[in-house]
mmCIF file of C-alpha atoms in Angstrom:
data_model
loop_
_atom_site.group_PDB
_atom_site.id
_atom_site.type_symbol
_atom_site.label_atom_id
_atom_site.label_comp_id
_atom_site.label_asym_id
_atom_site.label_seq_id
_atom_site.Cartn_x
_atom_site.Cartn_y
_atom_site.Cartn_z
ATOM 1 C CA UNK A 1 15.944 -10.778 -41.229
ATOM 2 C CA UNK A 2 19.125 -10.422 -39.169
ATOM 3 C CA UNK A 3 19.061 -11.317 -35.481
ATOM 4 C CA UNK A 4 21.795 -10.875 -32.885
ATOM 5 C CA UNK A 5 21.486 -13.099 -29.827
ATOM 6 C CA UNK A 6 22.995 -11.737 -26.612
ATOM 7 C CA UNK A 7 24.114 -13.844 -23.643
ATOM 8 C CA UNK A 8 26.479 -13.674 -20.719
ATOM 9 C CA UNK A 9 27.821 -16.731 -18.927
ATOM 10 C CA UNK A 10 29.940 -17.788 -15.997
ATOM 11 C CA UNK A 11 30.825 -21.335 -14.952
ATOM 12 C CA UNK A 12 27.735 -23.253 -15.987
ATOM 13 C CA UNK A 13 29.041 -24.881 -19.130
ATOM 14 C CA UNK A 14 26.409 -27.596 -19.451
ATOM 15 C CA UNK A 15 23.499 -25.176 -19.169
ATOM 16 C CA UNK A 16 25.124 -22.719 -21.570
ATOM 17 C CA UNK A 17 25.610 -25.468 -24.166
ATOM 18 C CA UNK A 18 22.037 -26.708 -23.696
ATOM 19 C CA UNK A 19 20.747 -23.180 -24.255
ATOM 20 C CA UNK A 20 22.798 -22.721 -27.428
ATOM 21 C CA UNK A 21 21.709 -26.145 -28.691
ATOM 22 C CA UNK A 22 18.034 -25.263 -28.264
ATOM 23 C CA UNK A 23 18.671 -21.965 -30.045
ATOM 24 C CA UNK A 24 20.511 -23.461 -33.032
ATOM 25 C CA UNK A 25 17.905 -26.224 -33.330
ATOM 26 C CA UNK A 26 15.153 -23.679 -33.852
ATOM 27 C CA UNK A 27 16.861 -20.648 -35.388
ATOM 28 C CA UNK A 28 19.918 -21.373 -37.508
ATOM 29 C CA UNK A 29 20.258 -17.917 -39.090
ATOM 30 C CA UNK A 30 21.150 -15.953 -35.959
ATOM 31 C CA UNK A 31 24.535 -14.638 -34.881
ATOM 32 C CA UNK A 32 25.366 -15.073 -31.207
ATOM 33 C CA UNK A 33 27.358 -12.663 -29.050
ATOM 34 C CA UNK A 34 28.243 -14.191 -25.697
ATOM 35 C CA UNK A 35 30.256 -12.633 -22.902
ATOM 36 C CA UNK A 36 32.217 -15.304 -21.042
ATOM 37 C CA UNK A 37 32.965 -13.553 -17.781
ATOM 38 C CA UNK A 38 36.242 -15.402 -17.094
ATOM 39 C CA UNK A 39 34.691 -18.857 -16.629
ATOM 40 C CA UNK A 40 37.080 -21.463 -15.210
ATOM 41 C CA UNK A 41 35.077 -24.528 -16.282
ATOM 42 C CA UNK A 42 36.064 -24.473 -19.957
ATOM 43 C CA UNK A 43 32.864 -22.855 -21.227
ATOM 44 C CA UNK A 44 34.527 -20.996 -24.109
ATOM 45 C CA UNK A 45 36.466 -24.061 -25.272
ATOM 46 C CA UNK A 46 33.321 -26.160 -25.174
ATOM 47 C CA UNK A 47 31.381 -23.588 -27.210
ATOM 48 C CA UNK A 48 34.128 -23.465 -29.814
ATOM 49 C CA UNK A 49 33.990 -27.251 -30.247
ATOM 50 C CA UNK A 50 30.452 -26.927 -31.594
ATOM 51 C CA UNK A 51 30.223 -23.428 -33.085
ATOM 52 C CA UNK A 52 32.466 -21.427 -35.405
ATOM 53 C CA UNK A 53 33.596 -17.863 -34.799
ATOM 54 C CA UNK A 54 31.082 -16.730 -37.436
ATOM 55 C CA UNK A 55 28.206 -18.396 -35.555
ATOM 56 C CA UNK A 56 29.192 -17.441 -32.006
ATOM 57 C CA UNK A 57 31.313 -14.424 -31.117
ATOM 58 C CA UNK A 58 32.895 -14.949 -27.685
ATOM 59 C CA UNK A 59 33.805 -11.772 -25.802
ATOM 60 C CA UNK A 60 36.149 -12.269 -22.874
ATOM 61 C CA UNK A 61 34.983 -10.682 -19.641
ATOM 62 C CA UNK A 62 36.975 -9.544 -16.634
ATOM 63 C CA UNK A 63 35.338 -11.860 -14.108
ATOM 64 C CA UNK A 64 33.572 -8.865 -12.563
ATOM 65 C CA UNK A 65 30.883 -8.075 -15.138
ATOM 66 C CA UNK A 66 28.031 -10.257 -13.873
ATOM 67 C CA UNK A 67 24.695 -10.201 -15.754
ATOM 68 C CA UNK A 68 23.915 -6.581 -16.589
ATOM 69 C CA UNK A 69 27.430 -5.515 -17.518
ATOM 70 C CA UNK A 70 28.014 -8.795 -19.326
ATOM 71 C CA UNK A 71 24.909 -8.203 -21.438
ATOM 72 C CA UNK A 72 25.962 -4.599 -22.032
ATOM 73 C CA UNK A 73 29.368 -5.840 -23.232
ATOM 74 C CA UNK A 74 27.816 -8.361 -25.645
ATOM 75 C CA UNK A 75 25.290 -5.821 -26.924
ATOM 76 C CA UNK A 76 27.911 -3.146 -27.503
ATOM 77 C CA UNK A 77 29.828 -5.615 -29.669
ATOM 78 C CA UNK A 78 26.676 -6.623 -31.562
ATOM 79 C CA UNK A 79 25.950 -2.983 -32.417
ATOM 80 C CA UNK A 80 28.853 -3.152 -34.866
ATOM 81 C CA UNK A 81 26.591 -5.281 -37.065
ATOM 82 C CA UNK A 82 23.384 -4.297 -38.813
ATOM 83 C CA UNK A 83 20.607 -6.244 -37.094
ATOM 84 C CA UNK A 84 16.819 -6.100 -37.236
ATOM 85 C CA UNK A 85 16.368 -7.616 -33.778
ATOM 86 C CA UNK A 86 18.356 -8.234 -30.624
ATOM 87 C CA UNK A 87 17.383 -11.326 -28.640
ATOM 88 C CA UNK A 88 18.416 -11.553 -24.984
ATOM 89 C CA UNK A 89 18.847 -15.036 -23.552
ATOM 90 C CA UNK A 90 19.720 -16.208 -20.086
ATOM 91 C CA UNK A 91 22.132 -19.067 -20.586
ATOM 92 C CA UNK A 92 20.091 -21.349 -18.304
ATOM 93 C CA UNK A 93 16.938 -21.418 -20.463
ATOM 94 C CA UNK A 94 16.034 -24.164 -22.928
ATOM 95 C CA UNK A 95 13.980 -22.767 -25.777
ATOM 96 C CA UNK A 96 10.878 -24.435 -27.168
ATOM 97 C CA UNK A 97 10.376 -25.076 -30.859
ATOM 98 C CA UNK A 98 7.811 -22.277 -31.171
ATOM 99 C CA UNK A 99 9.814 -19.642 -29.314
ATOM 100 C CA UNK A 100 10.756 -17.402 -32.214
ATOM 101 C CA UNK A 101 7.378 -17.577 -33.955
ATOM 102 C CA UNK A 102 5.692 -16.538 -30.719
ATOM 103 C CA UNK A 103 8.090 -13.654 -30.088
ATOM 104 C CA UNK A 104 7.679 -12.370 -33.646
ATOM 105 C CA UNK A 105 3.896 -12.740 -33.570
ATOM 106 C CA UNK A 106 3.687 -10.586 -30.453
ATOM 107 C CA UNK A 107 6.143 -8.027 -31.833
ATOM 108 C CA UNK A 108 4.229 -7.742 -35.107
ATOM 109 C CA UNK A 109 1.014 -6.975 -33.229
ATOM 110 C CA UNK A 110 2.668 -3.691 -32.229
ATOM 111 C CA UNK A 111 4.343 -3.170 -35.614
ATOM 112 C CA UNK A 112 7.719 -3.990 -34.043
ATOM 113 C CA UNK A 113 7.552 -0.930 -31.819
ATOM 114 C CA UNK A 114 7.573 -2.834 -28.541
ATOM 115 C CA UNK A 115 9.702 -5.106 -26.380
ATOM 116 C CA UNK A 116 8.551 -8.716 -26.041
ATOM 117 C CA UNK A 117 9.450 -10.654 -22.917
ATOM 118 C CA UNK A 118 9.003 -14.413 -23.054
ATOM 119 C CA UNK A 119 7.172 -16.375 -20.370
ATOM 120 C CA UNK A 120 9.518 -18.934 -18.798
ATOM 121 C CA UNK A 121 8.156 -21.958 -16.947
ATOM 122 C CA UNK A 122 9.797 -24.577 -14.757
ATOM 123 C CA UNK A 123 11.021 -27.863 -16.211
ATOM 124 C CA UNK A 124 7.888 -29.651 -15.002
ATOM 125 C CA UNK A 125 5.669 -27.166 -16.936
ATOM 126 C CA UNK A 126 3.746 -26.376 -13.757
ATOM 127 C CA UNK A 127 4.737 -22.831 -12.793
ATOM 128 C CA UNK A 128 5.563 -19.594 -14.596
ATOM 129 C CA UNK A 129 8.920 -18.456 -13.204
ATOM 130 C CA UNK A 130 9.778 -15.366 -15.253
ATOM 131 C CA UNK A 131 8.496 -12.976 -17.868
ATOM 132 C CA UNK A 132 7.413 -9.963 -15.918
ATOM 133 C CA UNK A 133 4.764 -8.518 -13.644
ATOM 134 C CA UNK A 134 1.434 -7.491 -15.097
ATOM 135 C CA UNK A 135 0.810 -3.782 -15.599
ATOM 136 C CA UNK A 136 -2.697 -4.357 -14.197
ATOM 137 C CA UNK A 137 -2.141 -6.666 -11.232
ATOM 138 C CA UNK A 138 1.621 -6.316 -10.561
ATOM 139 C CA UNK A 139 1.697 -10.124 -10.243
ATOM 140 C CA UNK A 140 3.600 -12.503 -12.515
ATOM 141 C CA UNK A 141 2.014 -12.609 -15.962
ATOM 142 C CA UNK A 142 0.340 -15.915 -16.752
ATOM 143 C CA UNK A 143 -0.406 -17.549 -20.131
ATOM 144 C CA UNK A 144 -3.163 -15.671 -21.921
ATOM 145 C CA UNK A 145 -5.019 -15.676 -25.207
ATOM 146 C CA UNK A 146 -3.503 -12.278 -26.028
ATOM 147 C CA UNK A 147 -0.173 -10.661 -25.082
ATOM 148 C CA UNK A 148 -0.385 -8.788 -21.783
ATOM 149 C CA UNK A 149 1.379 -5.520 -21.000
ATOM 150 C CA UNK A 150 4.198 -5.815 -18.480
ATOM 151 C CA UNK A 151 5.272 -3.468 -15.678
ATOM 152 C CA UNK A 152 8.575 -4.951 -14.460
ATOM 153 C CA UNK A 153 10.278 -7.053 -17.138
ATOM 154 C CA UNK A 154 12.486 -10.100 -16.553
ATOM 155 C CA UNK A 155 15.411 -10.446 -18.955
ATOM 156 C CA UNK A 156 15.460 -14.228 -19.479
ATOM 157 C CA UNK A 157 14.162 -14.240 -23.078
ATOM 158 C CA UNK A 158 13.554 -10.790 -24.562
ATOM 159 C CA UNK A 159 13.133 -9.611 -28.158
ATOM 160 C CA UNK A 160 14.136 -5.993 -28.852
ATOM 161 C CA UNK A 161 13.620 -4.563 -32.373
ATOM 162 C CA UNK A 162 16.296 -2.233 -33.721
ATOM 163 C CA UNK A 163 13.726 0.605 -33.789
ATOM 164 C CA UNK A 164 13.581 0.441 -29.984
ATOM 165 C CA UNK A 165 17.376 0.501 -29.684
ATOM 166 C CA UNK A 166 17.485 3.606 -31.854
ATOM 167 C CA UNK A 167 15.091 5.334 -29.438
ATOM 168 C CA UNK A 168 16.391 4.302 -26.008
ATOM 169 C CA UNK A 169 19.807 2.739 -26.569
ATOM 170 C CA UNK A 170 21.011 -0.435 -24.825
ATOM 171 C CA UNK A 171 21.331 -1.637 -21.233
ATOM 172 C CA UNK A 172 22.626 0.955 -18.774
ATOM 173 C CA UNK A 173 26.128 -0.194 -17.697
ATOM 174 C CA UNK A 174 25.693 1.415 -14.277
ATOM 175 C CA UNK A 175 23.857 -1.740 -13.230
ATOM 176 C CA UNK A 176 26.199 -4.513 -12.221
ATOM 177 C CA UNK A 177 24.094 -7.665 -11.973
ATOM 178 C CA UNK A 178 20.488 -7.040 -10.921
ATOM 179 C CA UNK A 179 17.905 -4.478 -12.169
ATOM 180 C CA UNK A 180 19.413 -3.902 -15.631
ATOM 181 C CA UNK A 181 16.486 -5.721 -17.245
ATOM 182 C CA UNK A 182 13.823 -4.012 -15.128
ATOM 183 C CA UNK A 183 15.389 -0.620 -15.831
ATOM 184 C CA UNK A 184 15.438 -1.234 -19.590
ATOM 185 C CA UNK A 185 11.752 -2.143 -19.600
ATOM 186 C CA UNK A 186 10.812 0.926 -17.568
ATOM 187 C CA UNK A 187 12.862 3.164 -19.860
ATOM 188 C CA UNK A 188 10.901 1.808 -22.797
ATOM 189 C CA UNK A 189 7.544 2.385 -21.106
ATOM 190 C CA UNK A 190 8.563 5.922 -20.099
ATOM 191 C CA UNK A 191 9.337 6.587 -23.778
ATOM 192 C CA UNK A 192 5.963 5.341 -24.986
ATOM 193 C CA UNK A 193 7.192 1.877 -25.986
ATOM 194 C CA UNK A 194 5.049 -0.959 -24.577
ATOM 195 C CA UNK A 195 6.574 -4.054 -23.000
ATOM 196 C CA UNK A 196 4.443 -7.134 -23.597
ATOM 197 C CA UNK A 197 4.622 -10.771 -22.542
ATOM 198 C CA UNK A 198 4.181 -13.731 -24.848
ATOM 199 C CA UNK A 199 0.881 -15.589 -24.754
ATOM 200 C CA UNK A 200 2.509 -18.901 -23.904
ATOM 201 C CA UNK A 201 5.803 -20.071 -22.381
ATOM 202 C CA UNK A 202 8.680 -19.992 -24.871
ATOM 203 C CA UNK A 203 11.246 -21.844 -22.745
ATOM 204 C CA UNK A 204 11.831 -23.587 -19.470
ATOM 205 C CA UNK A 205 14.305 -22.432 -16.859
ATOM 206 C CA UNK A 206 15.215 -22.727 -13.213
ATOM 207 C CA UNK A 207 13.910 -20.848 -10.166
ATOM 208 C CA UNK A 208 16.138 -18.404 -8.323
ATOM 209 C CA UNK A 209 14.992 -18.225 -4.722
ATOM 210 C CA UNK A 210 18.068 -16.502 -3.306
ATOM 211 C CA UNK A 211 17.237 -13.563 -1.068
ATOM 212 C CA UNK A 212 19.366 -10.683 -2.358
ATOM 213 C CA UNK A 213 18.495 -8.082 0.263
ATOM 214 C CA UNK A 214 19.577 -9.886 3.426
ATOM 215 C CA UNK A 215 21.924 -12.746 4.338
ATOM 216 C CA UNK A 216 20.767 -14.986 7.149
ATOM 217 C CA UNK A 217 22.783 -16.353 10.054
ATOM 218 C CA UNK A 218 25.758 -13.984 9.854
ATOM 219 C CA UNK A 219 26.931 -10.964 11.825
ATOM 220 C CA UNK A 220 26.128 -7.327 11.047
ATOM 221 C CA UNK A 221 29.335 -6.679 9.118
ATOM 222 C CA UNK A 222 28.847 -9.742 6.918
ATOM 223 C CA UNK A 223 25.211 -8.806 6.233
ATOM 224 C CA UNK A 224 26.145 -5.388 4.870
ATOM 225 C CA UNK A 225 29.073 -6.836 2.947
ATOM 226 C CA UNK A 226 26.726 -9.321 1.248
ATOM 227 C CA UNK A 227 24.085 -6.646 0.651
ATOM 228 C CA UNK A 228 26.511 -4.467 -1.298
ATOM 229 C CA UNK A 229 28.076 -7.247 -3.380
ATOM 230 C CA UNK A 230 26.950 -7.553 -7.049
ATOM 231 C CA UNK A 231 24.872 -10.638 -6.233
ATOM 232 C CA UNK A 232 23.259 -8.834 -3.321
ATOM 233 C CA UNK A 233 21.202 -5.668 -3.617
ATOM 234 C CA UNK A 234 23.701 -2.778 -3.398
ATOM 235 C CA UNK A 235 22.382 0.418 -1.835
ATOM 236 C CA UNK A 236 23.957 2.662 -4.477
ATOM 237 C CA UNK A 237 22.360 0.606 -7.289
ATOM 238 C CA UNK A 238 18.960 0.692 -5.590
ATOM 239 C CA UNK A 239 19.223 4.432 -4.987
ATOM 240 C CA UNK A 240 20.168 5.058 -8.636
ATOM 241 C CA UNK A 241 17.344 2.864 -9.957
ATOM 242 C CA UNK A 242 14.609 4.261 -7.745
ATOM 243 C CA UNK A 243 15.619 7.893 -8.070
ATOM 244 C CA UNK A 244 15.704 7.460 -11.854
ATOM 245 C CA UNK A 245 12.198 6.005 -12.082
ATOM 246 C CA UNK A 246 10.348 6.981 -8.896
ATOM 247 C CA UNK A 247 12.039 10.084 -7.542
ATOM 248 C CA UNK A 248 14.399 11.114 -4.760
ATOM 249 C CA UNK A 249 12.112 10.499 -1.782
ATOM 250 C CA UNK A 250 11.166 6.948 -2.781
ATOM 251 C CA UNK A 251 14.830 6.175 -3.417
ATOM 252 C CA UNK A 252 15.804 7.401 0.059
ATOM 253 C CA UNK A 253 12.891 5.557 1.686
ATOM 254 C CA UNK A 254 13.742 2.258 0.027
ATOM 255 C CA UNK A 255 17.440 2.470 0.888
ATOM 256 C CA UNK A 256 16.514 3.345 4.472
ATOM 257 C CA UNK A 257 14.288 0.272 4.554
ATOM 258 C CA UNK A 258 17.102 -1.961 3.298
ATOM 259 C CA UNK A 259 19.449 -0.466 5.874
ATOM 260 C CA UNK A 260 17.004 -1.118 8.716
ATOM 261 C CA UNK A 261 16.357 -4.635 7.459
ATOM 262 C CA UNK A 262 20.070 -5.405 7.711
ATOM 263 C CA UNK A 263 20.615 -3.621 11.021
ATOM 264 C CA UNK A 264 18.031 -5.790 12.767
ATOM 265 C CA UNK A 265 19.102 -9.197 14.135
ATOM 266 C CA UNK A 266 17.587 -12.377 12.706
ATOM 267 C CA UNK A 267 15.084 -12.861 15.522
ATOM 268 C CA UNK A 268 13.667 -9.345 15.071
ATOM 269 C CA UNK A 269 13.265 -9.842 11.315
ATOM 270 C CA UNK A 270 11.384 -13.084 11.950
ATOM 271 C CA UNK A 271 9.136 -11.364 14.495
ATOM 272 C CA UNK A 272 8.239 -8.549 12.058
ATOM 273 C CA UNK A 273 8.293 -10.225 8.625
ATOM 274 C CA UNK A 274 8.235 -13.942 9.358
ATOM 275 C CA UNK A 275 10.232 -15.986 6.817
ATOM 276 C CA UNK A 276 9.877 -13.393 4.013
ATOM 277 C CA UNK A 277 13.601 -12.659 3.864
ATOM 278 C CA UNK A 278 14.893 -16.184 4.217
ATOM 279 C CA UNK A 279 15.865 -18.177 1.130
ATOM 280 C CA UNK A 280 12.964 -20.284 -0.089
#
């Protein structure tokens, strides 16, 4: 069984090394492809101190790839090999000892014709942070006795069999940072490939409570500048995503909503939506 592990990283050396350590501790036969998107904290040098070029392939990024395009870059390089599975990892997760057995168990239930997204909990083991939203409830999937089908997938720990790649390809490089994982899951579902969550958490990670759609306490110009940055929620990306999966009218409506949300001053947003759009 040949497995390519895909990561992208930028300036969080300690977390990246902790992730790779948890991976190598539990799965020594994998080959890692990691896009270092022009880190300035010595991430690549630190990786090379512990792992050979055969174990970890480091692809140099431009500094402007962010998550989706960084993962696309790593995956494109991995396609040169002949792999049975592609495993996505966020570089800030720490994998549990059972992670690969659980991912494979769930994949085998669907004869490896599915995508498996791993449940990620917080470090205190008290809250499920990522995995995906339930197809039934549209709320975050919780631990279950059986794998549950997912609607919107999170890309923190994801197992993709090569059979799926042959059908739908890899991540769409149009996405810059956000929505590349959600889009890939929806593409699979639209092509008759289920996306399922693991029964139990396979790693711990860290919450991301940054509000992407609106920056607080700045003027109108700065709000729209932040909105359309890669780490924001760019209108053109949102339009592309929603038109692709939900149609032209829903794409226009959502982008109009984002525009209105950023046109309104802070006090008006609070009056209408309370603290919904402030960072938690």
